Amino acid sequence: MAPGYLTEAIGIQYNPVPYFYVTFSPGALRQTFVLDTDVYVNTPDQTNYGVPVGKKIRNEVALAQLIANFDNNIAENINLKWRYQLFASTKKDRKSSFHTDHRLDASITAKIHKYFNVNLSAIMLYDDDQIARIQWAQALSVGFLYTF
């Protein structure tokens, strides 16, 4: 929980096909937790993941949250999954009218043999409460699969 997030939202979901949906929430709440104070760093704005130094929880209200999710086989033995989340915070400053956080998770999994599969995944994150630039994480995994 350094950081940890909890988001509550009520909205509507549009599900045109079984493998894709979009959820729109006209209001959402998000809590950011930094329970391990050993990870505190001295930053110019004196916050850690948006949580002020000396506190452990930060509450944030959003004007809207949008989630789009796709999970489908795009070819035989190849599956594509992606999930996009937009969180438009009510926090304002003189640079912009609203702060929007973006997160995109994507993975492609291929079964290459009866017992092996390969997974390539990536995460793209932009949250100016953390670092005001895009953050990336990628992974390549090879798995052994055996069913008893």
Coordinates of C-alpha atoms in Angstrom, one line a residue, residues 9 12 21-26 28 62 64-69 83-88 101 103:
A9 CA -17.9 5.1 -8.8
I12 CA -23.6 3.3 -16.7
Y21 CA -17.6 -2.7 -22.7
V22 CA -17.4 1.0 -21.8
T23 CA -18.3 2.3 -18.4
F24 CA -19.0 6.0 -17.8
S25 CA -19.3 7.3 -14.3
P26 CA -20.3 11.0 -13.9
A28 CA -16.2 9.0 -8.7
A62 CA -13.6 13.2 -10.1
A64 CA -16.0 11.7 -14.5
Q65 CA -14.4 8.4 -14.9
L66 CA -14.3 6.4 -18.1
I67 CA -13.2 2.7 -18.4
A68 CA -13.0 0.8 -21.6
N69 CA -12.2 -2.9 -21.7
R83 CA -8.1 -1.8 -20.4
Y84 CA -8.1 2.0 -20.5
Q85 CA -9.0 4.2 -17.5
L86 CA -9.5 7.9 -17.4
F87 CA -10.0 9.7 -14.1
A88 CA -10.8 13.5 -14.5
D101 CA -5.1 10.6 -15.0
R103 CA -3.8 4.3 -17.4

